[in-house]
Amino acid sequence: MEVTVNGEVRVLRADMNVADLVERTWGRAVAVARNGEVISRAAWAATPVEPGDEIEIVRPIQGG
């Protein structure tokens, strides 16, 4: 299936959830939004990635 991740179209397997996507590529120290809605880490495994989804994955940055 095709989804957009951080503005880039990617082809993923059909049975992926948000936890699979994040752990496969970015590790755990990130925040995730699916179609404009932030997803809590506790909900990642229960949140499917569906064709046409727009996923944003960001890492926190320290500043000072």
PDB file of N, CA and C in Angstrom:
ATOM      1  N   MET A   1       0.845  -1.176   0.000  1.00  0.00           N
ATOM      2  CA  MET A   1       0.000   0.000   0.000  1.00  0.00           C
ATOM      3  C   MET A   1       0.886   1.232   0.000  1.00  0.00           C
ATOM      4  N   GLU A   2       0.372   2.332  -0.515  1.00  0.00           N
ATOM      5  CA  GLU A   2       1.110   3.594  -0.518  1.00  0.00           C
ATOM      6  C   GLU A   2       0.591   4.503   0.582  1.00  0.00           C
ATOM      7  N   VAL A   3       1.528   5.057   1.351  1.00  0.00           N
ATOM      8  CA  VAL A   3       1.210   6.066   2.356  1.00  0.00           C
ATOM      9  C   VAL A   3       2.257   7.164   2.251  1.00  0.00           C
ATOM     10  N   THR A   4       1.958   8.308   2.793  1.00  0.00           N
ATOM     11  CA  THR A   4       2.913   9.408   2.810  1.00  0.00           C
ATOM     12  C   THR A   4       3.488   9.516   4.213  1.00  0.00           C
ATOM     13  N   VAL A   5       4.806   9.456   4.312  1.00  0.00           N
ATOM     14  CA  VAL A   5       5.494   9.567   5.594  1.00  0.00           C
ATOM     15  C   VAL A   5       6.430  10.760   5.514  1.00  0.00           C
ATOM     16  N   ASN A   6       6.167  11.759   6.352  1.00  0.00           N
ATOM     17  CA  ASN A   6       6.970  12.984   6.362  1.00  0.00           C
ATOM     18  C   ASN A   6       7.106  13.584   4.966  1.00  0.00           C
ATOM     19  N   GLY A   7       5.993  13.582   4.226  1.00  0.00           N
ATOM     20  CA  GLY A   7       5.960  14.197   2.908  1.00  0.00           C
ATOM     21  C   GLY A   7       6.479  13.335   1.779  1.00  0.00           C
ATOM     22  N   GLU A   8       6.911  12.117   2.075  1.00  0.00           N
ATOM     23  CA  GLU A   8       7.471  11.219   1.063  1.00  0.00           C
ATOM     24  C   GLU A   8       6.573   9.995   0.906  1.00  0.00           C
ATOM     25  N   VAL A   9       6.189   9.670  -0.324  1.00  0.00           N
ATOM     26  CA  VAL A   9       5.357   8.495  -0.571  1.00  0.00           C
ATOM     27  C   VAL A   9       6.204   7.246  -0.375  1.00  0.00           C
ATOM     28  N   ARG A  10       5.673   6.311   0.401  1.00  0.00           N
ATOM     29  CA  ARG A  10       6.354   5.041   0.646  1.00  0.00           C
ATOM     30  C   ARG A  10       5.394   3.901   0.369  1.00  0.00           C
ATOM     31  N   VAL A  11       5.947   2.780  -0.038  1.00  0.00           N
ATOM     32  CA  VAL A  11       5.157   1.572  -0.237  1.00  0.00           C
ATOM     33  C   VAL A  11       5.436   0.655   0.951  1.00  0.00           C
ATOM     34  N   LEU A  12       4.369   0.298   1.668  1.00  0.00           N
ATOM     35  CA  LEU A  12       4.482  -0.539   2.855  1.00  0.00           C
ATOM     36  C   LEU A  12       3.648  -1.793   2.680  1.00  0.00           C
ATOM     37  N   ARG A  13       3.949  -2.810   3.476  1.00  0.00           N
ATOM     38  CA  ARG A  13       3.112  -4.008   3.427  1.00  0.00           C
ATOM     39  C   ARG A  13       1.749  -3.696   4.043  1.00  0.00           C
ATOM     40  N   ALA A  14       0.749  -4.404   3.621  1.00  0.00           N
ATOM     41  CA  ALA A  14      -0.641  -4.076   3.956  1.00  0.00           C
ATOM     42  C   ALA A  14      -1.005  -4.279   5.418  1.00  0.00           C
ATOM     43  N   ASP A  15      -0.278  -5.100   6.148  1.00  0.00           N
ATOM     44  CA  ASP A  15      -0.670  -5.406   7.526  1.00  0.00           C
ATOM     45  C   ASP A  15       0.077  -4.584   8.577  1.00  0.00           C
ATOM     46  N   MET A  16       0.679  -3.464   8.189  1.00  0.00           N
ATOM     47  CA  MET A  16       1.456  -2.667   9.141  1.00  0.00           C
ATOM     48  C   MET A  16       0.563  -1.831  10.042  1.00  0.00           C
ATOM     49  N   ASN A  17       1.048  -1.628  11.279  1.00  0.00           N
ATOM     50  CA  ASN A  17       0.424  -0.659  12.165  1.00  0.00           C
ATOM     51  C   ASN A  17       1.455   0.429  12.445  1.00  0.00           C
ATOM     52  N   VAL A  18       1.060   1.439  13.185  1.00  0.00           N
ATOM     53  CA  VAL A  18       1.962   2.563  13.440  1.00  0.00           C
ATOM     54  C   VAL A  18       3.210   2.106  14.196  1.00  0.00           C
ATOM     55  N   ALA A  19       3.066   1.203  15.159  1.00  0.00           N
ATOM     56  CA  ALA A  19       4.222   0.706  15.913  1.00  0.00           C
ATOM     57  C   ALA A  19       5.235   0.052  14.981  1.00  0.00           C
ATOM     58  N   ASP A  20       4.769  -0.775  14.039  1.00  0.00           N
ATOM     59  CA  ASP A  20       5.669  -1.415  13.070  1.00  0.00           C
ATOM     60  C   ASP A  20       6.442  -0.370  12.275  1.00  0.00           C
ATOM     61  N   LEU A  21       5.729   0.621  11.783  1.00  0.00           N
ATOM     62  CA  LEU A  21       6.341   1.657  10.955  1.00  0.00           C
ATOM     63  C   LEU A  21       7.402   2.429  11.728  1.00  0.00           C
ATOM     64  N   VAL A  22       7.072   2.860  12.926  1.00  0.00           N
ATOM     65  CA  VAL A  22       7.992   3.671  13.725  1.00  0.00           C
ATOM     66  C   VAL A  22       9.215   2.869  14.137  1.00  0.00           C
ATOM     67  N   GLU A  23       9.023   1.694  14.692  1.00  0.00           N
ATOM     68  CA  GLU A  23      10.142   0.894  15.182  1.00  0.00           C
ATOM     69  C   GLU A  23      11.053   0.446  14.054  1.00  0.00           C
ATOM     70  N   ARG A  24      10.502   0.242  12.888  1.00  0.00           N
ATOM     71  CA  ARG A  24      11.286  -0.206  11.731  1.00  0.00           C
ATOM     72  C   ARG A  24      12.247   0.875  11.247  1.00  0.00           C
ATOM     73  N   THR A  25      11.860   2.114  11.388  1.00  0.00           N
ATOM     74  CA  THR A  25      12.621   3.183  10.762  1.00  0.00           C
ATOM     75  C   THR A  25      13.219   4.197  11.730  1.00  0.00           C
ATOM     76  N   TRP A  26      12.479   4.579  12.752  1.00  0.00           N
ATOM     77  CA  TRP A  26      12.899   5.708  13.580  1.00  0.00           C
ATOM     78  C   TRP A  26      13.225   5.364  15.020  1.00  0.00           C
ATOM     79  N   GLY A  27      12.920   4.192  15.490  1.00  0.00           N
ATOM     80  CA  GLY A  27      13.096   3.885  16.905  1.00  0.00           C
ATOM     81  C   GLY A  27      11.933   4.437  17.709  1.00  0.00           C
ATOM     82  N   ARG A  28      12.096   4.532  19.030  1.00  0.00           N
ATOM     83  CA  ARG A  28      10.959   4.863  19.880  1.00  0.00           C
ATOM     84  C   ARG A  28      10.901   6.318  20.331  1.00  0.00           C
ATOM     85  N   ALA A  29      11.959   7.067  20.229  1.00  0.00           N
ATOM     86  CA  ALA A  29      11.975   8.448  20.751  1.00  0.00           C
ATOM     87  C   ALA A  29      11.409   9.429  19.728  1.00  0.00           C
ATOM     88  N   VAL A  30      10.127   9.253  19.391  1.00  0.00           N
ATOM     89  CA  VAL A  30       9.485  10.093  18.387  1.00  0.00           C
ATOM     90  C   VAL A  30       8.039  10.381  18.786  1.00  0.00           C
ATOM     91  N   ALA A  31       7.443  11.344  18.104  1.00  0.00           N
ATOM     92  CA  ALA A  31       6.009  11.614  18.195  1.00  0.00           C
ATOM     93  C   ALA A  31       5.414  11.318  16.825  1.00  0.00           C
ATOM     94  N   VAL A  32       4.172  10.831  16.803  1.00  0.00           N
ATOM     95  CA  VAL A  32       3.552  10.411  15.549  1.00  0.00           C
ATOM     96  C   VAL A  32       2.160  11.027  15.407  1.00  0.00           C
ATOM     97  N   ALA A  33       1.880  11.523  14.195  1.00  0.00           N
ATOM     98  CA  ALA A  33       0.529  11.976  13.852  1.00  0.00           C
ATOM     99  C   ALA A  33       0.086  11.213  12.609  1.00  0.00           C
ATOM    100  N   ARG A  34      -1.170  10.816  12.605  1.00  0.00           N
ATOM    101  CA  ARG A  34      -1.767  10.122  11.453  1.00  0.00           C
ATOM    102  C   ARG A  34      -2.932  10.966  10.971  1.00  0.00           C
ATOM    103  N   ASN A  35      -2.843  11.419   9.732  1.00  0.00           N
ATOM    104  CA  ASN A  35      -3.888  12.261   9.140  1.00  0.00           C
ATOM    105  C   ASN A  35      -4.223  13.453  10.031  1.00  0.00           C
ATOM    106  N   GLY A  36      -3.173  14.065  10.586  1.00  0.00           N
ATOM    107  CA  GLY A  36      -3.338  15.283  11.365  1.00  0.00           C
ATOM    108  C   GLY A  36      -3.658  15.088  12.834  1.00  0.00           C
ATOM    109  N   GLU A  37      -3.807  13.848  13.296  1.00  0.00           N
ATOM    110  CA  GLU A  37      -4.114  13.587  14.697  1.00  0.00           C
ATOM    111  C   GLU A  37      -2.942  12.890  15.369  1.00  0.00           C
ATOM    112  N   VAL A  38      -2.490  13.453  16.497  1.00  0.00           N
ATOM    113  CA  VAL A  38      -1.393  12.849  17.252  1.00  0.00           C
ATOM    114  C   VAL A  38      -1.875  11.527  17.841  1.00  0.00           C
ATOM    115  N   ILE A  39      -1.015  10.518  17.772  1.00  0.00           N
ATOM    116  CA  ILE A  39      -1.337   9.193  18.297  1.00  0.00           C
ATOM    117  C   ILE A  39      -0.459   8.935  19.514  1.00  0.00           C
ATOM    118  N   SER A  40      -1.074   8.596  20.635  1.00  0.00           N
ATOM    119  CA  SER A  40      -0.291   8.288  21.833  1.00  0.00           C
ATOM    120  C   SER A  40       0.500   7.008  21.597  1.00  0.00           C
ATOM    121  N   ARG A  41       1.650   6.909  22.235  1.00  0.00           N
ATOM    122  CA  ARG A  41       2.499   5.723  22.085  1.00  0.00           C
ATOM    123  C   ARG A  41       1.714   4.453  22.449  1.00  0.00           C
ATOM    124  N   ALA A  42       0.857   4.537  23.450  1.00  0.00           N
ATOM    125  CA  ALA A  42       0.071   3.373  23.876  1.00  0.00           C
ATOM    126  C   ALA A  42      -0.867   2.879  22.773  1.00  0.00           C
ATOM    127  N   ALA A  43      -1.229   3.739  21.838  1.00  0.00           N
ATOM    128  CA  ALA A  43      -2.161   3.368  20.766  1.00  0.00           C
ATOM    129  C   ALA A  43      -1.467   2.965  19.469  1.00  0.00           C
ATOM    130  N   TRP A  44      -0.155   3.060  19.391  1.00  0.00           N
ATOM    131  CA  TRP A  44       0.542   2.764  18.136  1.00  0.00           C
ATOM    132  C   TRP A  44       0.222   1.373  17.603  1.00  0.00           C
ATOM    133  N   ALA A  45       0.322   0.352  18.449  1.00  0.00           N
ATOM    134  CA  ALA A  45       0.130  -1.026  17.978  1.00  0.00           C
ATOM    135  C   ALA A  45      -1.308  -1.279  17.524  1.00  0.00           C
ATOM    136  N   ALA A  46      -2.253  -0.532  18.071  1.00  0.00           N
ATOM    137  CA  ALA A  46      -3.663  -0.719  17.715  1.00  0.00           C
ATOM    138  C   ALA A  46      -4.108   0.180  16.567  1.00  0.00           C
ATOM    139  N   THR A  47      -3.202   1.031  16.079  1.00  0.00           N
ATOM    140  CA  THR A  47      -3.554   1.976  15.019  1.00  0.00           C
ATOM    141  C   THR A  47      -3.024   1.469  13.683  1.00  0.00           C
ATOM    142  N   PRO A  48      -3.913   1.038  12.785  1.00  0.00           N
ATOM    143  CA  PRO A  48      -3.451   0.535  11.496  1.00  0.00           C
ATOM    144  C   PRO A  48      -2.962   1.673  10.603  1.00  0.00           C
ATOM    145  N   VAL A  49      -2.055   1.333   9.710  1.00  0.00           N
ATOM    146  CA  VAL A  49      -1.667   2.247   8.633  1.00  0.00           C
ATOM    147  C   VAL A  49      -2.498   1.817   7.431  1.00  0.00           C
ATOM    148  N   GLU A  50      -3.223   2.764   6.842  1.00  0.00           N
ATOM    149  CA  GLU A  50      -4.127   2.444   5.742  1.00  0.00           C
ATOM    150  C   GLU A  50      -3.709   3.173   4.476  1.00  0.00           C
ATOM    151  N   PRO A  51      -4.048   2.624   3.309  1.00  0.00           N
ATOM    152  CA  PRO A  51      -3.679   3.278   2.056  1.00  0.00           C
ATOM    153  C   PRO A  51      -4.125   4.738   2.049  1.00  0.00           C
ATOM    154  N   GLY A  52      -3.226   5.602   1.614  1.00  0.00           N
ATOM    155  CA  GLY A  52      -3.522   7.023   1.522  1.00  0.00           C
ATOM    156  C   GLY A  52      -3.283   7.812   2.795  1.00  0.00           C
ATOM    157  N   ASP A  53      -2.939   7.139   3.900  1.00  0.00           N
ATOM    158  CA  ASP A  53      -2.662   7.857   5.147  1.00  0.00           C
ATOM    159  C   ASP A  53      -1.517   8.833   4.969  1.00  0.00           C
ATOM    160  N   GLU A  54      -1.564   9.910   5.741  1.00  0.00           N
ATOM    161  CA  GLU A  54      -0.452  10.852   5.823  1.00  0.00           C
ATOM    162  C   GLU A  54       0.086  10.771   7.242  1.00  0.00           C
ATOM    163  N   ILE A  55       1.311  10.258   7.364  1.00  0.00           N
ATOM    164  CA  ILE A  55       1.949  10.041   8.656  1.00  0.00           C
ATOM    165  C   ILE A  55       3.080  11.051   8.818  1.00  0.00           C
ATOM    166  N   GLU A  56       3.120  11.705   9.954  1.00  0.00           N
ATOM    167  CA  GLU A  56       4.229  12.594  10.293  1.00  0.00           C
ATOM    168  C   GLU A  56       4.921  12.014  11.515  1.00  0.00           C
ATOM    169  N   ILE A  57       6.232  11.836  11.427  1.00  0.00           N
ATOM    170  CA  ILE A  57       7.027  11.305  12.525  1.00  0.00           C
ATOM    171  C   ILE A  57       8.128  12.314  12.814  1.00  0.00           C
ATOM    172  N   VAL A  58       8.179  12.773  14.057  1.00  0.00           N
ATOM    173  CA  VAL A  58       9.172  13.781  14.422  1.00  0.00           C
ATOM    174  C   VAL A  58       9.922  13.355  15.673  1.00  0.00           C
ATOM    175  N   ARG A  59      11.167  13.778  15.744  1.00  0.00           N
ATOM    176  CA  ARG A  59      11.995  13.549  16.929  1.00  0.00           C
ATOM    177  C   ARG A  59      12.047  14.843  17.732  1.00  0.00           C
ATOM    178  N   PRO A  60      11.979  14.733  19.056  1.00  0.00           N
ATOM    179  CA  PRO A  60      12.125  15.943  19.865  1.00  0.00           C
ATOM    180  C   PRO A  60      13.543  16.490  19.747  1.00  0.00           C
ATOM    181  N   ILE A  61      13.658  17.802  19.757  1.00  0.00           N
ATOM    182  CA  ILE A  61      14.963  18.456  19.656  1.00  0.00           C
ATOM    183  C   ILE A  61      15.145  19.340  20.878  1.00  0.00           C
ATOM    184  N   GLN A  62      16.270  19.190  21.529  1.00  0.00           N
ATOM    185  CA  GLN A  62      16.557  20.036  22.679  1.00  0.00           C
ATOM    186  C   GLN A  62      17.052  21.387  22.212  1.00  0.00           C
ATOM    187  N   GLY A  63      16.636  22.390  22.904  1.00  0.00           N
ATOM    188  CA  GLY A  63      17.099  23.736  22.581  1.00  0.00           C
ATOM    189  C   GLY A  63      17.437  24.468  23.863  1.00  0.00           C
ATOM    190  N   GLY A  64      17.949  25.631  23.689  1.00  0.00           N
ATOM    191  CA  GLY A  64      18.284  26.335  24.909  1.00  0.00           C
ATOM    192  C   GLY A  64      18.482  27.782  24.716  1.00  0.00           C
TER     193      GLY A  64
END
